Amino acid sequence: MSIRTVSTQPFTDQKPGTSGLRKRVPAFQVPNYLENFVQSIFDSISAPTGATLVVGGDGRYYNREAIQIILKMAAANGFGKVLVGRGGILSTPAASCVIRKYATFGGIILSASHNPGGPDGDFGIKYNSSNGGPATETVTEAIFAKSKTISSYKTFDAADVALDTLGSSTLGTMQVEVIDPVNDYAELMESLFDFPAIRALLASGFRIKFDAMHAVNGPYAQAILEGRLGAVAGSVMNGVPLEDFGGGHPDPNLTYAHDLVEIMYGDGAPDFGAASDGDGDRNMILGNHFFVTPSDSLALLAANATLIPGYKNGLAGVARSMPTSAAADRVAAALNIPCFETPTGWKFFGNLMDAGRVTLCGEESFGTGSSHVREKDGLWAVLFWLNILAARKQSVEAIVREHWAKYGRNFYSRYDYEGLPTEAANGVMSHLRDSFATLTGKAFGNYTVATCDDFSYTDPVDGSVSTKQGIRILFADGSRIIFRLSGTGTEGATLRVYLEAYEADVSRHGLDAQEALKELIGIALQLSELKTRTGREQPTVIT
Ligand code: G16
């Protein structure tokens, strides 16, 4: 057993996207591809000799192989200890929890989140810092710079580490501790929420369905919902994590979580439904025949936070990504707390949470979370909702409708055009940028453009600036159309069009969102010339 230095050539395409490096599995299987990226991480983070690292992933295809490679490289790069989830499993929020609880130097999380898995599916890797959150752009840029000049990496020649039994072993001088992936996280949840009240709600006949989508949250949901909270057996569906997610697309939205949607919109639907994604950080919330948009969910959680033991003293502030609707802003204004608007990407919330300036954060992309960890957290959001339902003893729909009556409704929808030729997608964006000068003040039907810009963000904590974070067309009445290119896809380009219209009139709150947003959708298509420039008549996904 010895440390070996291996010569390598740089790859030019290792730029981390919205949340780490995501590629097809075969790309990661190219000799040295993963090793180069891991060495670039280690070379960029200046970990002291003997530091502790957390490693885990969502269990997708190639997770186990990648973990063995990372463990051997960590041993060769001077780490003293690695905490790894049993079977190589850690949901993304659980990894964040473990990094924080054991005050480790950082962690490596293996996931391509909601993207499909399997031998031809997607894989991903990202580095999280000691605060438990995704590395900031300064760090990811350093990793990318390193990946372009790397000439060697270090590994440790040894047999694979046994990952399926709890306990310690060694790789040279480095200790590998296989930990239970669920316990630390479940304890954290129990410290935040009123488990006895939720248990009583579930015992009273309140029926729930949680769709783990054959992804990492299955064991977490079984242990917490059916185990600690006593939900009836079968409340968790698709609860066995599979390397290819059963051939599904583990993205909790109305299109991909169709099994759950059918149940929640069928005869005898349960009272509450929820789903989470590949790595357990996203969530979708449903009532009986009712869908809660992620933007509304964030606003609802903020408005009801003091009902929850972990948040009973109120919130320091809230934050949302720029394309997320302004529903949370209205709650923040009423609570007289700050509301921050950040670029898309959970990493932008970290500084605000570390500085104690926000407690709750959320994104339209089915992500909600709080300062309990530094990742968005799917099961946390489900427990937050269950705690509200236990405290208020009303249906999901009644709670949301009451919220709209008080604050108004921000109608919201997102159109995704996936797998576009990159040039066509870039063409739409530059055409829109070129139109800025002529748009301001122009009227389109009921809407007049107030301003338009390319969103830019100056981090209020460290002063770093992020530019070109999405094109905003802001209308005089507060309605918005946003155009943005996704940073998480692995094939071609995905163009997202985000639509939002505010409605104060309660008599119109029952409208279908697509109906309420029809005129804005037409304006978005007209302004962007999307159909002619991309040849796409319809979006691939509407949420
Ligand atoms: C990641 C990020 C989120 C972001 C989402 C969508 O989520 O962590 O902050 O909102 O991607 O990003 P994009 O619009 O660029 O595709 P996840 O769940 O994929 O890790």
Coordinates of C-alpha atoms and ligand atoms in Angstrom, one line a residue:
M1 CA 0.0 0.0 0.0
S2 CA 1.6 3.3 -1.1
I3 CA 0.9 6.7 -2.5
R4 CA 1.3 6.9 -6.2
T5 CA 1.5 10.1 -8.4
V6 CA -0.2 9.6 -11.8
S7 CA 0.6 11.8 -14.8
T8 CA -2.5 13.2 -16.5
Q9 CA -3.6 15.7 -19.2
P10 CA -6.2 18.4 -18.4
F11 CA -9.7 18.3 -19.7
T12 CA -11.1 21.6 -20.9
D13 CA -14.8 21.0 -19.9
Q14 CA -14.7 20.8 -16.1
K15 CA -16.4 24.1 -15.3
P16 CA -18.8 23.6 -12.5
G17 CA -22.4 24.7 -13.3
T18 CA -25.2 25.9 -11.1
S19 CA -24.4 23.1 -8.6
G20 CA -21.2 21.3 -9.4
L21 CA -19.9 19.4 -12.4
R22 CA -22.6 17.3 -14.1
K23 CA -22.0 15.1 -17.1
R24 CA -23.1 11.9 -18.6
V25 CA -21.8 8.8 -16.8
P26 CA -19.6 7.7 -19.7
A27 CA -17.8 11.1 -19.6
F28 CA -16.9 10.5 -15.9
Q29 CA -15.7 7.0 -16.9
V30 CA -13.1 8.3 -19.2
P31 CA -9.7 7.5 -17.6
N32 CA -8.5 10.3 -15.2
Y33 CA -11.7 12.4 -15.8
L34 CA -13.0 12.1 -12.2
E35 CA -9.5 11.9 -10.7
N36 CA -8.5 15.2 -12.4
F37 CA -11.5 17.0 -11.0
V38 CA -11.0 15.6 -7.5
Q39 CA -7.4 16.6 -7.5
S40 CA -8.4 20.0 -8.7
I41 CA -10.7 20.3 -5.7
F42 CA -8.0 19.1 -3.3
D43 CA -5.5 21.6 -4.8
S44 CA -7.9 24.5 -4.5
I45 CA -9.2 24.1 -0.9
S46 CA -5.9 24.1 1.1
A47 CA -7.1 21.6 3.6
P48 CA -4.6 21.2 6.5
T49 CA -2.9 17.7 6.8
G50 CA -5.1 15.5 8.9
A51 CA -8.4 17.3 8.0
T52 CA -11.7 15.5 8.0
L53 CA -13.9 15.2 4.9
V54 CA -17.4 13.9 4.4
V55 CA -18.2 11.8 1.3
G56 CA -21.5 10.5 0.1
G57 CA -23.9 10.5 -2.8
D58 CA -27.4 9.8 -3.9
G59 CA -26.7 6.2 -4.8
R60 CA -27.0 6.6 -8.6
Y61 CA -25.0 4.5 -11.0
Y62 CA -21.2 5.0 -10.6
N63 CA -21.7 6.3 -7.0
R64 CA -19.8 3.4 -5.5
E65 CA -16.9 3.4 -8.0
A66 CA -16.5 7.1 -7.6
I67 CA -16.4 6.9 -3.8
Q68 CA -13.6 4.3 -3.9
I69 CA -11.6 6.6 -6.2
I70 CA -12.2 9.6 -3.9
L71 CA -11.3 7.7 -0.7
K72 CA -8.0 6.6 -2.1
M73 CA -7.2 10.1 -3.4
A74 CA -8.1 11.6 0.0
A75 CA -5.7 9.3 1.7
A76 CA -2.9 10.2 -0.7
N77 CA -3.7 13.9 -0.3
G78 CA -3.2 14.0 3.5
F79 CA -6.7 13.8 4.9
G80 CA -6.8 12.3 8.3
K81 CA -10.4 11.0 8.3
V82 CA -13.3 10.6 6.0
L83 CA -16.9 10.1 7.1
V84 CA -18.8 8.2 4.5
G85 CA -22.5 7.2 4.5
R86 CA -23.2 3.4 4.6
G87 CA -23.4 2.1 1.1
G88 CA -21.9 5.4 -0.1
I89 CA -25.3 7.0 0.6
L90 CA -26.0 10.5 1.9
S91 CA -28.8 12.7 0.7
T92 CA -27.5 16.2 -0.1
P93 CA -29.1 17.8 3.0
A94 CA -27.9 15.0 5.2
A95 CA -24.3 15.5 3.9
S96 CA -24.6 19.2 4.8
C97 CA -25.9 18.2 8.3
V98 CA -23.0 15.8 8.9
I99 CA -20.4 18.4 7.7
R100 CA -21.8 20.9 10.2
K101 CA -22.5 18.5 13.1
Y102 CA -19.0 17.1 13.1
A103 CA -17.4 20.4 12.1
T104 CA -15.5 18.8 9.3
F105 CA -13.3 20.7 6.8
G106 CA -15.8 20.1 4.0
G107 CA -17.4 17.4 1.9
I108 CA -17.7 15.9 -1.5
I109 CA -21.3 15.2 -2.7
L110 CA -21.9 12.9 -5.6
S111 CA -25.2 13.6 -7.4
A112 CA -26.7 14.9 -10.6
S113 CA -29.8 15.8 -8.5
H114 CA -33.0 15.5 -10.5
N115 CA -31.3 14.3 -13.7
P116 CA -31.9 10.7 -14.7
G117 CA -29.4 8.0 -13.7
G118 CA -28.1 4.7 -15.0
P119 CA -25.1 3.7 -17.3
D120 CA -26.1 6.4 -19.9
G121 CA -27.7 8.8 -17.4
D122 CA -26.1 11.6 -15.5
F123 CA -23.5 11.8 -12.8
G124 CA -22.2 14.8 -10.8
I125 CA -19.8 15.9 -8.2
K126 CA -19.5 19.0 -6.1
Y127 CA -17.5 20.3 -3.1
N128 CA -19.2 21.7 0.0
S129 CA -17.3 23.9 2.4
S130 CA -17.1 23.7 6.2
N131 CA -20.4 25.6 6.6
G132 CA -22.0 22.6 4.9
G133 CA -23.0 24.6 1.8
P134 CA -21.9 24.4 -1.9
A135 CA -18.6 26.1 -2.5
T136 CA -18.9 29.7 -3.5
E137 CA -18.1 30.9 -7.0
T138 CA -14.6 31.9 -5.9
V139 CA -13.8 28.3 -5.0
T140 CA -15.5 26.7 -8.0
E141 CA -13.6 29.1 -10.3
A142 CA -10.4 28.1 -8.6
I143 CA -11.2 24.4 -9.2
F144 CA -12.0 25.1 -12.8
A145 CA -8.7 27.0 -13.3
K146 CA -6.8 24.2 -11.7
S147 CA -8.5 21.6 -13.9
K148 CA -7.2 23.4 -17.0
T149 CA -3.5 23.1 -15.9
I150 CA -3.4 19.9 -13.9
S151 CA -0.5 17.5 -14.8
S152 CA -0.8 14.8 -12.1
Y153 CA -2.9 13.5 -9.3
K154 CA -2.2 11.5 -6.2
T155 CA -3.8 8.2 -5.3
F156 CA -3.3 5.4 -2.8
D157 CA -2.8 1.9 -4.0
A158 CA -5.0 -0.3 -1.7
A159 CA -8.0 -2.6 -1.9
D160 CA -11.5 -1.1 -1.9
V161 CA -13.0 0.0 1.4
A162 CA -16.0 -2.0 2.7
L163 CA -18.9 0.5 2.6
D164 CA -21.8 -1.6 3.7
T165 CA -21.1 -2.1 7.4
L166 CA -20.9 0.7 10.0
G167 CA -17.5 1.2 11.6
S168 CA -13.9 2.2 11.0
S169 CA -11.1 1.0 8.8
T170 CA -7.9 2.6 7.5
L171 CA -6.4 3.6 4.2
G172 CA -2.7 4.1 5.2
T173 CA -2.9 6.7 8.0
M174 CA -6.4 7.9 7.0
Q175 CA -9.3 6.6 9.0
V176 CA -12.5 5.8 7.0
E177 CA -15.6 5.8 9.2
V178 CA -18.8 4.4 7.7
I179 CA -21.7 6.2 9.4
D180 CA -25.5 5.6 9.4
P181 CA -26.7 8.0 6.7
V182 CA -30.1 8.7 8.3
N183 CA -29.6 9.1 12.1
D184 CA -27.9 12.5 12.4
Y185 CA -30.3 14.0 9.9
A186 CA -33.4 12.5 11.6
E187 CA -32.2 13.8 15.0
L188 CA -31.9 17.3 13.5
M189 CA -35.4 17.1 12.2
E190 CA -36.7 16.0 15.5
S191 CA -35.1 19.0 17.1
L192 CA -36.8 21.4 14.8
F193 CA -40.4 20.1 14.5
D194 CA -43.2 19.2 16.8
F195 CA -43.0 15.4 16.3
P196 CA -45.7 14.6 18.9
A197 CA -48.1 17.0 17.2
I198 CA -47.4 15.5 13.7
R199 CA -47.7 12.0 15.2
A200 CA -51.1 12.9 16.6
L201 CA -52.2 14.3 13.3
L202 CA -51.2 11.1 11.5
A203 CA -52.8 8.9 14.2
S204 CA -56.1 10.9 13.7
G205 CA -56.6 9.4 10.2
F206 CA -54.9 12.2 8.3
R207 CA -53.5 10.4 5.2
I208 CA -50.2 11.2 3.5
K209 CA -48.3 9.9 0.5
F210 CA -44.6 10.6 0.0
D211 CA -43.0 9.7 -3.4
A212 CA -39.3 9.1 -3.0
M213 CA -39.1 8.5 -6.7
H214 CA -36.7 5.5 -6.2
A215 CA -34.1 8.0 -5.1
V216 CA -32.1 8.7 -2.0
N217 CA -34.9 9.9 0.3
G218 CA -36.6 6.5 0.5
P219 CA -34.7 5.4 3.6
Y220 CA -34.9 8.8 5.2
A221 CA -38.7 9.1 4.6
Q222 CA -39.3 5.5 5.8
A223 CA -37.3 6.1 9.0
I224 CA -38.8 9.5 9.8
L225 CA -42.4 9.4 8.4
E226 CA -43.3 5.8 8.9
G227 CA -40.8 5.1 11.7
R228 CA -40.5 8.0 14.1
L229 CA -43.9 9.6 13.1
G230 CA -46.0 6.5 12.7
A231 CA -47.5 7.1 9.3
V232 CA -49.2 3.9 8.1
A233 CA -47.0 1.5 6.1
G234 CA -47.1 2.3 2.5
S235 CA -47.3 6.1 3.0
V236 CA -43.8 6.2 1.4
M237 CA -44.0 5.0 -2.2
N238 CA -41.1 4.2 -4.5
G239 CA -39.0 4.1 -1.3
V240 CA -36.2 1.7 -2.5
P241 CA -33.3 3.7 -4.0
L242 CA -32.3 2.3 -7.3
E243 CA -29.1 3.1 -9.3
D244 CA -31.2 4.2 -12.3
F245 CA -34.2 5.5 -10.3
G246 CA -36.3 2.7 -11.9
G247 CA -35.8 4.3 -15.3
G248 CA -37.6 7.4 -14.1
H249 CA -36.7 11.1 -14.0
P250 CA -36.4 11.9 -10.3
D251 CA -37.6 15.4 -10.6
P252 CA -40.5 16.2 -8.2
N253 CA -42.8 18.3 -10.5
L254 CA -46.2 17.7 -12.0
T255 CA -44.7 16.1 -15.1
Y256 CA -42.2 13.7 -13.7
A257 CA -43.8 12.8 -10.4
H258 CA -46.8 11.4 -12.3
D259 CA -47.4 8.4 -10.1
L260 CA -48.0 10.7 -7.1
V261 CA -50.0 13.3 -9.1
E262 CA -52.4 10.5 -10.3
I263 CA -53.0 9.5 -6.6
M264 CA -53.4 13.0 -5.4
Y265 CA -55.9 13.9 -8.2
G266 CA -57.7 10.6 -8.1
D267 CA -60.7 9.3 -6.2
G268 CA -60.1 9.0 -2.4
A269 CA -56.9 11.1 -2.6
P270 CA -54.9 11.4 0.6
D271 CA -54.9 14.7 2.5
F272 CA -51.3 15.5 1.8
G273 CA -48.8 14.5 -0.9
A274 CA -45.1 15.2 -1.4
A275 CA -42.2 14.1 -3.5
S276 CA -38.4 14.7 -3.5
D277 CA -35.7 14.4 -6.1
G278 CA -32.6 12.2 -6.8
D279 CA -30.5 13.6 -4.0
G280 CA -33.3 14.6 -1.6
D281 CA -33.0 18.3 -1.6
R282 CA -36.0 19.3 -3.7
N283 CA -39.7 19.0 -2.8
M284 CA -43.1 19.2 -4.3
I285 CA -46.1 19.8 -2.1
L286 CA -49.7 18.7 -3.0
G287 CA -53.0 18.7 -1.2
N288 CA -56.0 16.7 -2.1
H289 CA -56.5 17.8 -5.8
F290 CA -54.3 20.8 -5.2
F291 CA -50.8 21.8 -6.2
V292 CA -48.7 24.3 -4.2
T293 CA -46.2 26.2 -6.3
P294 CA -42.7 26.3 -4.8
S295 CA -42.8 30.1 -4.7
D296 CA -46.1 30.0 -2.8
S297 CA -44.7 27.3 -0.5
L298 CA -41.8 29.5 0.5
A299 CA -44.2 32.4 1.3
L300 CA -46.4 30.0 3.3
L301 CA -43.6 28.6 5.4
A302 CA -42.4 32.2 6.1
A303 CA -45.9 33.3 7.1
N304 CA -46.4 30.3 9.4
A305 CA -42.9 29.9 10.8
T306 CA -43.6 30.8 14.4
L307 CA -46.0 27.8 14.6
I308 CA -42.9 25.6 14.4
P309 CA -40.7 25.0 17.5
G310 CA -37.4 25.5 15.6
Y311 CA -38.6 28.9 14.3
K312 CA -40.8 30.0 17.1
N313 CA -38.8 33.1 17.8
G314 CA -39.3 34.4 14.2
L315 CA -37.1 34.8 11.1
A316 CA -34.1 37.0 10.7
G317 CA -35.0 37.4 7.0
V318 CA -35.9 35.4 3.9
A319 CA -34.2 35.0 0.5
R320 CA -35.3 33.8 -2.8
S321 CA -33.7 33.4 -6.2
M322 CA -34.4 36.1 -8.7
P323 CA -36.8 34.0 -10.9
T324 CA -38.8 32.9 -7.8
S325 CA -42.1 34.8 -7.4
A326 CA -42.3 37.8 -5.2
A327 CA -44.9 36.0 -2.9
A328 CA -42.3 35.7 -0.2
D329 CA -41.5 39.4 -0.5
R330 CA -45.0 40.3 0.6
V331 CA -44.8 38.1 3.7
A332 CA -41.4 39.6 4.6
A333 CA -42.8 43.1 4.2
A334 CA -45.7 42.2 6.5
L335 CA -43.3 40.7 9.0
N336 CA -41.0 43.7 8.7
I337 CA -38.0 41.5 7.9
P338 CA -35.6 41.8 5.0
C339 CA -36.1 39.8 1.8
F340 CA -33.0 39.2 -0.5
E341 CA -33.1 38.5 -4.2
T342 CA -30.2 36.3 -5.3
P343 CA -29.1 34.6 -8.5
T344 CA -30.3 31.0 -9.1
G345 CA -28.1 28.6 -7.2
W346 CA -28.3 27.6 -3.5
K347 CA -24.6 28.6 -3.1
F348 CA -25.8 32.3 -3.1
F349 CA -27.8 31.8 0.1
G350 CA -24.8 30.5 2.1
N351 CA -23.2 33.9 3.0
L352 CA -26.6 35.4 4.0
M353 CA -27.3 32.4 6.3
D354 CA -23.7 32.4 7.8
A355 CA -24.0 36.1 8.5
G356 CA -27.4 35.5 10.3
R357 CA -29.2 37.7 7.9
V358 CA -31.7 35.1 6.6
T359 CA -33.4 32.0 8.1
L360 CA -35.6 30.7 5.3
C361 CA -34.6 30.5 1.6
G362 CA -36.4 29.2 -1.5
E363 CA -36.3 28.8 -5.2
E364 CA -39.0 28.2 -7.8
S365 CA -37.1 25.1 -8.9
F366 CA -38.8 23.1 -6.0
G367 CA -36.2 24.0 -3.4
T368 CA -36.8 25.3 0.1
G369 CA -34.6 25.3 3.1
S370 CA -33.4 27.1 6.2
S371 CA -30.3 27.8 8.1
H372 CA -30.5 24.4 9.9
V373 CA -28.2 23.2 7.0
R374 CA -26.7 24.9 4.0
E375 CA -28.5 23.0 1.3
K376 CA -32.1 23.0 0.3
D377 CA -33.9 20.2 2.1
G378 CA -36.8 18.2 0.6
L379 CA -37.9 16.2 3.7
W380 CA -37.5 19.2 5.9
A381 CA -40.0 21.1 3.8
V382 CA -42.4 18.1 4.1
L383 CA -42.1 18.1 7.8
F384 CA -42.5 21.9 8.0
W385 CA -45.8 21.5 6.1
L386 CA -47.0 18.6 8.2
N387 CA -46.2 20.7 11.3
I388 CA -48.2 23.6 10.0
L389 CA -51.1 21.2 9.1
A390 CA -51.0 19.7 12.6
A391 CA -51.0 23.2 14.2
R392 CA -53.7 24.7 12.0
K393 CA -56.0 21.7 11.5
Q394 CA -57.0 22.9 8.0
S395 CA -56.6 21.4 4.6
V396 CA -53.6 22.3 2.4
E397 CA -56.0 24.1 0.0
A398 CA -57.7 26.1 2.7
I399 CA -54.4 27.3 4.1
V400 CA -53.1 28.4 0.7
R401 CA -56.4 30.1 -0.2
E402 CA -56.4 32.0 3.1
H403 CA -52.8 33.1 2.4
W404 CA -53.8 34.4 -1.1
A405 CA -56.8 36.3 0.4
K406 CA -54.4 38.0 2.8
Y407 CA -51.4 38.7 0.6
G408 CA -52.8 38.5 -3.0
R409 CA -51.8 35.7 -5.4
N410 CA -48.7 35.7 -7.5
F411 CA -49.7 33.6 -10.5
Y412 CA -46.6 31.7 -11.6
S413 CA -45.4 29.3 -14.2
R414 CA -42.2 28.2 -15.7
Y415 CA -41.7 26.9 -19.3
D416 CA -38.7 24.7 -20.0
Y417 CA -37.3 24.2 -23.5
E418 CA -34.9 21.3 -22.9
G419 CA -32.2 20.0 -25.2
L420 CA -32.0 23.0 -27.5
P421 CA -29.1 23.5 -29.8
T422 CA -26.8 25.7 -27.8
E423 CA -26.4 28.3 -30.6
A424 CA -30.2 28.7 -31.0
A425 CA -30.7 29.2 -27.2
N426 CA -27.8 31.7 -27.1
G427 CA -29.4 33.4 -30.1
V428 CA -32.7 34.0 -28.2
M429 CA -30.7 35.5 -25.2
S430 CA -28.7 37.8 -27.3
H431 CA -31.7 38.9 -29.4
L432 CA -33.4 39.8 -26.1
R433 CA -30.4 41.7 -24.9
D434 CA -30.3 43.6 -28.1
S435 CA -33.9 44.6 -27.7
F436 CA -33.5 46.2 -24.2
A437 CA -33.2 49.7 -25.6
T438 CA -36.4 49.6 -27.6
L439 CA -38.5 47.8 -25.0
T440 CA -38.6 50.2 -22.0
G441 CA -41.9 52.1 -21.9
K442 CA -43.5 49.9 -24.7
A443 CA -47.0 48.6 -24.2
F444 CA -48.1 45.1 -25.0
G445 CA -51.9 44.6 -24.5
N446 CA -52.5 45.1 -20.8
Y447 CA -48.8 45.2 -20.0
T448 CA -46.3 48.1 -20.2
V449 CA -42.5 47.4 -19.9
A450 CA -41.1 49.4 -16.9
T451 CA -37.5 48.2 -17.2
C452 CA -35.5 45.3 -18.6
D453 CA -32.0 44.2 -17.7
D454 CA -29.6 41.3 -17.2
F455 CA -29.7 40.5 -13.5
S456 CA -26.6 41.2 -11.6
Y457 CA -26.0 40.5 -7.9
T458 CA -23.6 42.0 -5.5
D459 CA -23.3 39.8 -2.4
P460 CA -24.1 42.0 0.5
V461 CA -21.7 40.0 2.8
D462 CA -18.5 39.6 0.8
G463 CA -19.1 42.1 -2.0
S464 CA -18.5 39.6 -4.8
V465 CA -20.4 40.4 -8.0
S466 CA -22.2 37.9 -10.3
T467 CA -23.3 39.2 -13.7
K468 CA -25.6 37.9 -16.5
Q469 CA -27.8 35.9 -14.2
G470 CA -30.9 36.0 -16.3
I471 CA -32.8 38.5 -18.5
R472 CA -35.6 40.3 -16.7
I473 CA -38.5 42.1 -18.3
L474 CA -40.3 43.9 -15.6
F475 CA -43.8 45.4 -16.2
A476 CA -45.3 48.4 -14.6
D477 CA -47.9 46.4 -12.6
G478 CA -45.2 44.2 -11.0
S479 CA -45.6 41.3 -13.5
R480 CA -42.4 39.8 -14.8
I481 CA -41.0 37.6 -17.6
I482 CA -37.6 36.1 -17.0
F483 CA -35.4 34.3 -19.5
R484 CA -32.5 32.2 -18.3
L485 CA -30.3 29.4 -19.5
S486 CA -30.1 26.5 -17.1
G487 CA -26.8 25.6 -15.6
T488 CA -27.6 22.0 -14.7
G489 CA -28.4 20.3 -18.0
T490 CA -25.9 17.9 -19.6
E491 CA -27.3 17.9 -23.2
G492 CA -27.4 21.0 -25.4
A493 CA -29.1 24.0 -23.7
T494 CA -32.2 24.4 -21.6
L495 CA -34.0 27.7 -21.9
R496 CA -36.3 28.6 -19.0
V497 CA -39.0 31.2 -19.3
Y498 CA -40.4 32.3 -16.0
L499 CA -43.8 34.1 -15.9
E500 CA -45.4 35.9 -13.0
A501 CA -48.4 38.1 -12.6
Y502 CA -49.8 39.5 -9.3
E503 CA -53.5 39.5 -8.6
A504 CA -54.9 41.2 -5.6
D505 CA -58.6 40.5 -6.5
V506 CA -59.7 37.5 -4.5
S507 CA -62.5 36.7 -6.9
R508 CA -59.8 35.9 -9.5
H509 CA -57.6 33.7 -7.2
G510 CA -59.4 30.5 -8.4
L511 CA -58.2 31.0 -12.0
D512 CA -56.0 28.4 -13.5
A513 CA -52.4 29.8 -13.6
Q514 CA -52.1 29.0 -17.4
E515 CA -55.2 31.0 -18.0
A516 CA -54.2 33.9 -15.8
L517 CA -50.7 34.0 -17.5
K518 CA -51.9 33.5 -21.1
E519 CA -51.3 37.1 -22.2
L520 CA -47.8 37.2 -20.6
I521 CA -46.9 33.9 -22.3
G522 CA -47.9 35.3 -25.7
I523 CA -45.7 38.4 -25.0
A524 CA -42.8 36.2 -23.9
L525 CA -42.9 34.2 -27.2
Q526 CA -43.3 37.4 -29.3
L527 CA -40.4 39.3 -27.7
S528 CA -38.0 36.3 -27.7
E529 CA -38.8 35.0 -31.2
L530 CA -38.4 31.7 -29.5
K531 CA -40.4 29.6 -31.8
T532 CA -38.6 30.7 -35.0
R533 CA -35.2 30.8 -33.4
T534 CA -35.4 27.3 -31.9
G535 CA -38.0 25.6 -34.1
R536 CA -39.8 24.5 -30.9
E537 CA -43.6 25.0 -30.9
Q538 CA -44.0 23.8 -27.3
P539 CA -42.0 23.6 -24.1
T540 CA -40.9 20.2 -22.9
V541 CA -42.0 20.8 -19.3
I542 CA -44.4 23.3 -17.8
T543 CA -44.4 23.8 -14.0
Ligands
G16_1 C1 -29.6 23.2 -8.6 C2 -29.3 24.4 -7.7 C3 -30.5 25.3 -7.5 C4 -31.1 25.7 -8.9 C5 -31.4 24.5 -9.7 C6 -31.8 24.8 -11.1 O1 -30.5 22.4 -8.0 O2 -28.8 24.0 -6.5 O3 -30.1 26.4 -6.8 O4 -32.2 26.4 -8.7 O5 -30.2 23.7 -9.8 O6 -30.8 25.4 -11.8 P1 -30.8 25.6 -13.3 O7 -32.1 26.5 -13.5 O8 -29.6 26.4 -13.6 O9 -31.0 24.3 -14.0 P2 -30.3 20.9 -7.9 O10 -31.5 20.3 -7.2 O11 -30.2 20.4 -9.4 O12 -29.0 20.7 -7.2

